[in-house]
Coordinates of C-alpha atoms and ligand atoms in Angstrom, one line a residue:
X1 CA 8.2 -8.0 -6.8
X2 CA 11.2 -7.0 -8.9
X3 CA 10.6 -4.4 -11.6
X4 CA 13.9 -5.2 -13.4
X5 CA 13.0 -8.8 -13.8
X6 CA 9.8 -8.0 -15.5
X7 CA 11.3 -5.4 -17.9
X8 CA 12.3 -6.3 -21.4
X9 CA 15.3 -4.9 -23.0
X10 CA 14.4 -1.6 -24.8
X11 CA 13.8 -2.2 -28.5
X12 CA 13.2 0.9 -30.8
X13 CA 10.0 -0.2 -32.4
X14 CA 6.8 1.5 -31.4
X15 CA 4.6 -1.4 -30.9
X16 CA 7.1 -3.2 -28.8
X17 CA 7.7 -0.1 -26.9
X18 CA 4.1 0.4 -26.2
X19 CA 3.8 -3.3 -25.1
X20 CA 6.8 -2.8 -22.8
X21 CA 5.3 0.3 -21.4
X22 CA 2.1 -1.7 -20.6
X23 CA 4.2 -4.5 -19.1
X24 CA 6.2 -2.0 -17.1
X25 CA 3.0 -0.2 -15.9
X26 CA 1.5 -3.4 -14.5
X27 CA 4.8 -4.3 -12.7
X28 CA 4.7 -0.8 -11.3
X29 CA 1.1 -1.3 -10.1
X30 CA 2.0 -4.6 -8.5
X31 CA 5.1 -3.1 -6.8
X32 CA 3.0 -0.1 -5.5
X33 CA 0.4 -2.6 -4.1
X34 CA 3.1 -4.8 -2.6
X35 CA 4.8 -1.7 -0.9
X36 CA 1.5 -0.6 0.6
X37 CA 0.7 -4.0 1.9
X38 CA 4.1 -4.2 3.7
X39 CA 3.6 -0.8 5.2
X40 CA 0.3 -2.0 6.6
X41 CA 1.7 -5.2 7.6
X42 CA 4.2 -3.3 9.9
X43 CA 1.6 -1.0 11.5
X44 CA -1.3 -3.6 11.9
X45 CA -0.1 -4.7 15.4
X46 CA 0.0 -1.1 16.6
X47 CA -2.9 0.5 18.4
X48 CA -4.5 3.8 17.1
X49 CA -3.3 5.6 20.2
X50 CA 0.2 4.3 19.7
X51 CA 0.3 5.3 16.1
X52 CA -0.6 8.9 17.1
X53 CA 2.0 9.1 19.9
X54 CA 5.5 10.6 19.6
X55 CA 7.5 7.8 21.0
X56 CA 10.8 9.6 20.8
X57 CA 11.8 13.1 20.0
X58 CA 13.8 11.9 17.1
X59 CA 11.0 10.1 15.5
X60 CA 7.5 11.2 14.0
X61 CA 4.3 9.8 15.2
X62 CA 3.8 6.7 12.9
X63 CA 0.5 8.2 11.7
X64 CA 2.6 11.2 10.3
X65 CA 4.8 8.9 8.3
X66 CA 1.8 7.3 6.9
X67 CA 0.1 10.6 5.9
X68 CA 3.5 11.7 4.6
X69 CA 3.9 8.6 2.4
X70 CA 0.5 9.3 0.8
X71 CA 1.1 12.9 0.3
X72 CA 4.4 12.3 -1.4
X73 CA 2.9 9.8 -3.7
X74 CA 0.0 12.2 -4.7
X75 CA 2.7 15.0 -5.2
X76 CA 4.9 13.2 -7.5
X77 CA 2.5 10.6 -9.2
X78 CA -0.3 13.0 -9.8
X79 CA 0.7 16.7 -9.6
X80 CA 4.3 16.6 -10.7
X81 CA 3.9 13.7 -13.1
X82 CA 4.1 15.2 -16.5
X83 CA 5.0 18.8 -16.6
X84 CA 6.3 21.5 -14.3
X85 CA 7.6 20.3 -11.0
X86 CA 5.4 22.3 -8.8
X87 CA 6.7 21.5 -5.3
X88 CA 9.5 19.3 -4.3
X89 CA 7.9 18.6 -1.0
X90 CA 4.1 18.9 -0.5
X91 CA 3.0 21.9 1.4
X92 CA 1.2 21.7 4.6
X93 CA 0.8 19.1 7.4
X94 CA 3.1 16.5 6.0
X95 CA 6.0 18.7 4.7
X96 CA 9.0 17.5 6.7
X97 CA 10.7 20.9 6.4
X98 CA 7.8 22.9 7.7
X99 CA 7.5 20.5 10.6
X100 CA 10.7 19.0 12.0
X101 CA 10.4 15.8 13.7
X102 CA 10.7 16.9 17.4
X103 CA 7.4 19.1 17.0
X104 CA 5.4 16.5 15.1
X105 CA 3.9 15.1 18.2
X106 CA 2.1 18.4 18.9
X107 CA 0.5 18.4 15.4
X108 CA -3.2 17.8 15.0
X109 CA -3.0 14.5 13.0
X110 CA -5.8 12.6 11.3
X111 CA -7.1 9.1 12.5
X112 CA -5.8 6.0 11.0
X113 CA -9.2 5.5 9.4
X114 CA -9.0 8.9 7.6
X115 CA -5.3 8.3 6.6
X116 CA -6.2 5.0 5.1
X117 CA -9.2 6.6 3.2
X118 CA -6.9 9.3 1.8
X119 CA -4.2 6.9 0.8
X120 CA -6.7 4.7 -1.1
X121 CA -8.2 7.7 -2.9
X122 CA -4.7 8.8 -3.9
X123 CA -3.8 5.4 -5.1
X124 CA -6.9 5.1 -7.2
X125 CA -5.9 8.4 -9.0
X126 CA -2.2 7.3 -9.3
X127 CA -3.4 4.0 -11.0
X128 CA -5.6 5.8 -13.4
X129 CA -2.8 8.0 -14.6
X130 CA -0.2 5.2 -14.7
X131 CA -1.9 3.6 -17.6
X132 CA -2.0 7.0 -19.5
X133 CA 1.5 8.0 -19.1
X134 CA 4.4 7.2 -21.7
X135 CA 7.0 5.3 -19.8
X136 CA 9.1 5.4 -22.9
X137 CA 9.1 9.2 -22.9
X138 CA 12.3 11.1 -23.1
X139 CA 11.2 13.1 -19.9
X140 CA 13.7 11.6 -17.4
X141 CA 11.1 11.8 -14.7
X142 CA 8.9 9.3 -16.7
X143 CA 11.5 7.3 -18.6
X144 CA 11.6 3.7 -17.6
X145 CA 9.3 4.5 -14.7
X146 CA 11.9 6.6 -12.7
X147 CA 9.5 8.6 -10.7
X148 CA 7.4 5.6 -9.7
X149 CA 10.7 3.9 -8.5
X150 CA 11.5 7.0 -6.6
X151 CA 8.1 7.0 -4.8
X152 CA 8.3 3.4 -4.2
X153 CA 11.8 3.7 -2.5
X154 CA 10.4 6.6 -0.6
X155 CA 7.8 4.2 1.0
X156 CA 10.4 1.5 1.5
X157 CA 12.7 4.0 3.4
X158 CA 9.8 5.3 5.5
X159 CA 9.0 1.6 6.5
X160 CA 12.6 1.4 7.9
X161 CA 12.1 4.7 9.8
X162 CA 8.8 3.2 11.2
X163 CA 10.7 0.2 12.4
X164 CA 13.2 2.5 14.2
X165 CA 10.1 4.2 15.9
X166 CA 8.7 0.9 16.8
X167 CA 12.1 -0.3 18.4
X168 CA 11.9 3.0 20.4
X169 CA 8.2 2.4 21.3
X170 CA 7.0 3.6 24.8
X171 CA 4.8 1.2 26.8
X172 CA 4.3 -2.3 25.8
X173 CA 6.8 -3.6 23.2
X174 CA 5.8 -3.8 19.6
X175 CA 4.6 -7.3 18.7
X176 CA 6.8 -7.9 15.6
X177 CA 5.1 -9.9 12.9
X178 CA 8.0 -12.2 12.2
X179 CA 7.7 -14.1 9.0
X180 CA 11.0 -15.9 8.6
X181 CA 14.3 -16.5 10.5
X182 CA 17.6 -16.1 9.1
X183 CA 19.3 -19.4 8.0
X184 CA 22.0 -20.7 10.5
X185 CA 25.6 -19.8 9.8
X186 CA 26.9 -22.3 7.1
X187 CA 30.3 -20.7 6.7
X188 CA 32.9 -20.5 9.4
X189 CA 34.2 -16.8 9.1
X190 CA 36.6 -15.3 11.6
X191 CA 35.7 -11.8 12.8
X192 CA 38.6 -9.4 12.4
X193 CA 40.1 -11.3 9.4
X194 CA 40.8 -8.8 6.5
X195 CA 41.2 -8.9 2.7
X196 CA 43.4 -6.7 0.8
X197 CA 42.7 -4.5 -2.1
X198 CA 45.9 -3.9 -4.1
X199 CA 45.2 -0.3 -5.3
X200 CA 44.2 1.0 -8.8
X201 CA 41.6 2.8 -10.9
X202 CA 38.1 1.9 -10.0
X203 CA 34.6 3.1 -10.9
X204 CA 32.5 4.6 -8.1
X205 CA 28.8 5.4 -8.3
X206 CA 26.5 4.7 -11.2
X207 CA 25.0 6.2 -14.5
X208 CA 21.6 4.3 -13.8
X209 CA 18.6 6.5 -14.3
X210 CA 15.9 4.0 -13.7
X211 CA 16.3 3.6 -9.8
X212 CA 19.3 5.4 -8.4
X213 CA 19.1 8.6 -6.4
X214 CA 20.9 11.7 -7.7
X215 CA 23.6 11.3 -5.1
X216 CA 24.7 7.9 -6.5
X217 CA 25.4 9.5 -9.8
X218 CA 27.6 10.0 -11.9
X219 CA 29.7 6.9 -12.3
X220 CA 33.3 8.2 -12.2
X221 CA 36.8 6.8 -12.0
X222 CA 38.9 7.1 -8.8
X223 CA 42.4 6.1 -8.1
X224 CA 42.3 4.2 -4.8
X225 CA 45.4 3.3 -2.7
X226 CA 45.9 -0.1 -1.4
X227 CA 43.9 -0.9 1.7
X228 CA 42.7 -3.8 3.9
X229 CA 39.2 -4.3 5.0
X230 CA 37.4 -6.7 7.4
X231 CA 35.8 -9.8 5.8
X232 CA 32.8 -9.2 8.1
X233 CA 31.0 -6.6 10.1
X234 CA 32.2 -6.1 13.7
X235 CA 30.4 -8.7 15.9
X236 CA 28.8 -8.5 19.3
X237 CA 31.7 -10.6 20.6
X238 CA 34.4 -8.3 19.4
X239 CA 32.5 -5.2 20.8
X240 CA 32.2 -6.9 24.2
X241 CA 35.9 -7.3 24.2
X242 CA 36.2 -3.5 23.5
X243 CA 33.9 -2.9 26.5
X244 CA 35.7 -5.4 28.7
X245 CA 39.0 -3.8 27.9
X246 CA 37.6 -0.5 29.2
X247 CA 37.1 1.0 25.7
X248 CA 34.5 3.4 26.8
X249 CA 36.6 4.8 29.6
X250 CA 39.8 5.2 27.7
X251 CA 40.1 8.7 26.1
X252 CA 42.9 7.4 23.7
X253 CA 40.4 5.8 21.4
X254 CA 37.9 8.7 21.1
X255 CA 38.0 11.9 19.1
X256 CA 37.3 15.2 20.7
X257 CA 33.7 15.1 19.4
X258 CA 33.5 11.4 20.5
X259 CA 34.6 12.4 24.1
X260 CA 31.9 15.1 24.1
X261 CA 29.3 12.7 23.1
X262 CA 30.4 10.3 25.8
X263 CA 30.2 12.9 28.4
X264 CA 26.8 14.1 27.5
X265 CA 25.3 10.8 26.8
X266 CA 26.8 8.7 29.5
X267 CA 26.7 5.7 27.1
X268 CA 28.7 2.6 28.0
X269 CA 27.3 0.1 25.6
X270 CA 25.3 -0.2 22.3
X271 CA 21.7 1.2 22.5
X272 CA 19.1 -1.4 23.6
X273 CA 21.8 -3.4 25.5
X274 CA 21.9 -3.8 29.3
X275 CA 24.2 -5.7 31.6
X276 CA 22.5 -8.7 33.4
X277 CA 25.1 -9.9 35.7
X278 CA 26.2 -12.9 33.6
X279 CA 26.6 -10.8 30.5
X280 CA 24.8 -8.5 28.1
X281 CA 21.1 -8.7 27.1
X282 CA 19.7 -7.0 24.0
X283 CA 16.0 -6.2 23.1
X284 CA 14.8 -6.3 19.6
X285 CA 11.2 -5.0 19.5
X286 CA 9.4 -7.7 21.9
X287 CA 12.2 -10.2 22.0
X288 CA 14.9 -10.0 24.7
X289 CA 17.9 -12.3 24.5
X290 CA 21.5 -12.7 25.7
X291 CA 23.6 -11.3 22.9
X292 CA 24.7 -13.7 20.2
X293 CA 28.4 -13.3 19.9
X294 CA 28.4 -14.2 16.3
X295 CA 25.9 -11.4 15.2
X296 CA 27.0 -7.9 13.9
X297 CA 26.9 -5.3 16.7
X298 CA 23.9 -3.0 15.9
X299 CA 22.7 0.4 17.4
X300 CA 26.2 2.0 17.7
X301 CA 26.9 5.6 16.6
X302 CA 29.9 6.8 14.5
X303 CA 31.8 7.8 17.5
X304 CA 31.5 4.3 19.1
X305 CA 32.5 2.7 15.6
X306 CA 35.4 5.1 15.4
X307 CA 36.7 4.3 19.0
X308 CA 36.4 0.5 18.4
X309 CA 38.4 0.8 15.3
X310 CA 41.3 2.7 16.9
X311 CA 41.3 0.3 19.9
X312 CA 41.7 -2.5 17.4
X313 CA 44.6 -0.8 15.7
X314 CA 42.5 -0.2 12.6
X315 CA 40.2 2.7 11.3
X316 CA 36.9 3.0 9.5
X317 CA 36.8 2.6 5.7
X318 CA 36.2 5.7 3.6
X319 CA 32.9 5.3 1.6
X320 CA 35.0 4.9 -1.5
X321 CA 36.9 2.0 0.0
X322 CA 33.6 0.5 1.2
X323 CA 32.1 0.8 -2.3
X324 CA 35.3 -0.8 -3.9
X325 CA 35.1 -3.7 -1.3
X326 CA 31.4 -4.3 -2.2
X327 CA 31.4 -3.7 -5.8
X328 CA 34.7 -3.8 -7.8
X329 CA 35.3 -7.0 -9.8
X330 CA 39.0 -6.5 -10.4
X331 CA 39.3 -9.6 -12.7
X332 CA 36.6 -8.1 -15.0
X333 CA 37.7 -4.6 -14.6
X334 CA 34.0 -3.4 -13.8
X335 CA 31.7 -2.5 -11.0
X336 CA 28.7 -4.8 -9.9
X337 CA 25.3 -3.5 -8.7
X338 CA 25.4 -6.0 -5.8
X339 CA 28.3 -7.8 -4.1
X340 CA 27.1 -11.1 -5.7
X341 CA 26.5 -9.6 -9.1
X342 CA 23.3 -8.2 -10.8
X343 CA 20.5 -10.4 -9.3
X344 CA 18.4 -8.0 -7.3
X345 CA 18.6 -8.2 -3.5
X346 CA 16.1 -10.4 -1.7
X347 CA 15.9 -12.1 1.9
X348 CA 17.2 -15.3 0.4
X349 CA 20.5 -13.7 -0.7
X350 CA 21.1 -11.3 2.3
X351 CA 19.5 -10.4 5.5
X352 CA 17.2 -7.6 4.3
X353 CA 13.5 -7.1 4.0
X354 CA 12.5 -6.6 7.6
X355 CA 10.5 -9.6 8.5
X356 CA 13.3 -11.5 10.2
X357 CA 13.3 -8.7 12.7
X358 CA 17.1 -9.2 13.7
X359 CA 20.5 -9.4 12.5
X360 CA 22.0 -12.8 11.4
X361 CA 25.1 -14.6 12.6
X362 CA 28.0 -13.8 10.3
X363 CA 28.4 -16.6 7.6
X364 CA 24.6 -17.2 7.3
X365 CA 24.4 -16.0 3.7
X366 CA 27.2 -17.6 1.8
X367 CA 26.3 -16.0 -1.5
X368 CA 26.4 -12.5 0.1
X369 CA 30.0 -12.0 -0.8
X370 CA 31.8 -9.6 -3.1
X371 CA 34.6 -10.4 -5.5
X372 CA 37.1 -9.0 -3.1
X373 CA 35.9 -11.6 -0.5
X374 CA 33.8 -9.3 2.0
X375 CA 30.7 -11.0 3.4
X376 CA 27.5 -9.3 4.5
X377 CA 28.1 -6.0 2.9
X378 CA 24.4 -5.8 1.9
X379 CA 21.9 -6.2 4.9
X380 CA 22.1 -6.9 8.6
X381 CA 23.4 -3.5 9.6
X382 CA 24.1 -0.1 7.9
X383 CA 27.9 0.4 8.0
X384 CA 29.4 3.5 9.3
X385 CA 32.1 5.1 7.0
X386 CA 34.6 7.8 7.8
X387 CA 33.3 10.0 4.9
X388 CA 31.3 13.2 5.1
X389 CA 28.2 13.2 2.8
X390 CA 29.4 15.1 -0.3
X391 CA 28.5 15.2 -4.0
X392 CA 30.2 12.9 -6.4
X393 CA 32.0 15.0 -9.1
X394 CA 29.6 16.1 -11.7
X395 CA 26.6 15.7 -9.5
X396 CA 23.4 17.4 -10.5
X397 CA 20.4 17.5 -8.2
X398 CA 17.5 15.6 -9.7
X399 CA 14.4 15.9 -9.5
X400 CA 14.7 17.9 -6.3
X401 CA 17.4 19.4 -4.2
X402 CA 15.7 18.4 -0.9
X403 CA 16.5 14.7 -1.1
X404 CA 20.4 14.9 -1.0
X405 CA 21.9 18.4 -1.9
X406 CA 20.6 20.2 1.1
X407 CA 22.4 17.6 3.3
X408 CA 25.7 17.8 1.8
X409 CA 28.5 19.0 4.1
X410 CA 30.5 18.0 7.1
X411 CA 27.7 17.4 9.5
X412 CA 26.8 14.0 8.4
X413 CA 28.6 10.8 8.0
X414 CA 27.9 8.2 5.2
X415 CA 26.5 4.7 6.0
X416 CA 26.4 2.0 3.5
X417 CA 24.9 -1.4 2.7
X418 CA 21.4 -1.3 4.3
X419 CA 20.1 -3.3 7.3
X420 CA 17.8 -6.1 8.1
X421 CA 15.2 -3.4 8.2
X422 CA 15.8 -2.2 4.6
X423 CA 13.5 -3.3 1.8
X424 CA 15.3 -4.9 -1.1
X425 CA 14.2 -2.1 -3.5
X426 CA 16.1 0.4 -1.5
X427 CA 19.5 -1.1 -1.4
X428 CA 22.4 -1.6 -3.8
X429 CA 26.2 -1.1 -3.8
X430 CA 25.9 2.6 -4.9
X431 CA 23.2 3.5 -2.3
X432 CA 24.4 6.3 0.2
X433 CA 22.6 6.8 3.4
X434 CA 23.7 9.5 5.9
X435 CA 23.1 10.6 9.6
X436 CA 24.6 12.6 12.4
X437 CA 27.6 10.8 14.0
X438 CA 25.8 10.7 17.4
X439 CA 22.8 8.7 16.0
X440 CA 22.1 5.2 17.3
X441 CA 18.4 4.7 16.6
X442 CA 19.3 3.5 13.2
X443 CA 20.3 0.0 12.5
X444 CA 23.8 0.7 12.3
X445 CA 27.0 -1.2 12.8
X446 CA 30.5 -1.2 10.9
X447 CA 33.5 -2.9 9.7
X448 CA 37.0 -1.8 10.0
X449 CA 39.7 -1.1 7.4
X450 CA 43.5 -0.5 7.6
X451 CA 46.2 1.1 5.4
X452 CA 47.9 -1.6 3.5
Ligands
FE2_1 FE1 9.9 11.4 3.2

């Protein structure tokens, strides 16, 4: 369900505005139902005991995610809906700041049955209010349904977090409810090939106030030097060449922080890979297979991405370079919301939306190409960039500082583009994700850049 497809263009006539509001409200109600159905589809194969277990210190028990999704919805779509913003995060059991992830396993958590009852009760109240609020209001929280899209994206993003947890699941592997397979590669792309941006002034970020997060705003002009960037994400085959060349053991390719991580972690391959004599095997949920050389490498941390790039005689792109490569249409002198244009993301255009449960070989989505000529920038794997997570010039926290602002600084690196586990409503060219440079539980890969 794409909200943007159901919306008419705004016309300043009250009856049309009202009608538009009603259409938008029903589109929102359908999208909320669809989001919940997906969350439940993901957790249905998991036993009650496994939902309550903390499978990894980095991840919450899944039942906590479910309770938190509902509590966030109640906070923003009932309490904060039309008036003073009372809390930016809900107080109590499901407040992420009161209970950091590593301790959530020790919390007294409700049963799945109780959580479902609570979510259904909240949803009933949310829907009753939805049909009373004025979505044409000047209040930016309500205008164009912004707060509803924020809550929808929050659920979509937690779905991806739940999938990270399920990949880390202890005991029997998660039986993934696969619904489709990525198409076979129809384009012959050569990993490592680069395209060139000749430099100039470009627009980065967005002014959108209907779906974009505060950290994506405002749109601003930046002068960008010429650079080259890989046409595809780095593949498993390329990464095996790095391993075979002794890349993990050669200090020349690693930063000081990277060398410290190598020593502490002892890692010598991407997470979920193991050497099986004849080659490398990878596990995705309940499926083990010999690595496919043509798929993007996944589950590497920033340090591994950076070391590979040095070994290859390249570097990681800055996030501005990444966004230029994904969004800048030089011939028209404008930015695009998606590499292919304005059509919302879907699993037919790019490897997104979870239910393929894997990356796809490069060249599988011929329409997933940017004006510059980069493939696969949306979907498959989040791509590490060399940039710290910082505010765009002119940034204002909205509607709460705890989404982005409290994370600005040099601790986090920015990732772009979404992964196979990202829902289409939570990805676009301007979307910014961030994580610690040592993290590998995320569905993360990268592509390289170079000075021109
Ligand atoms: Fe959250």
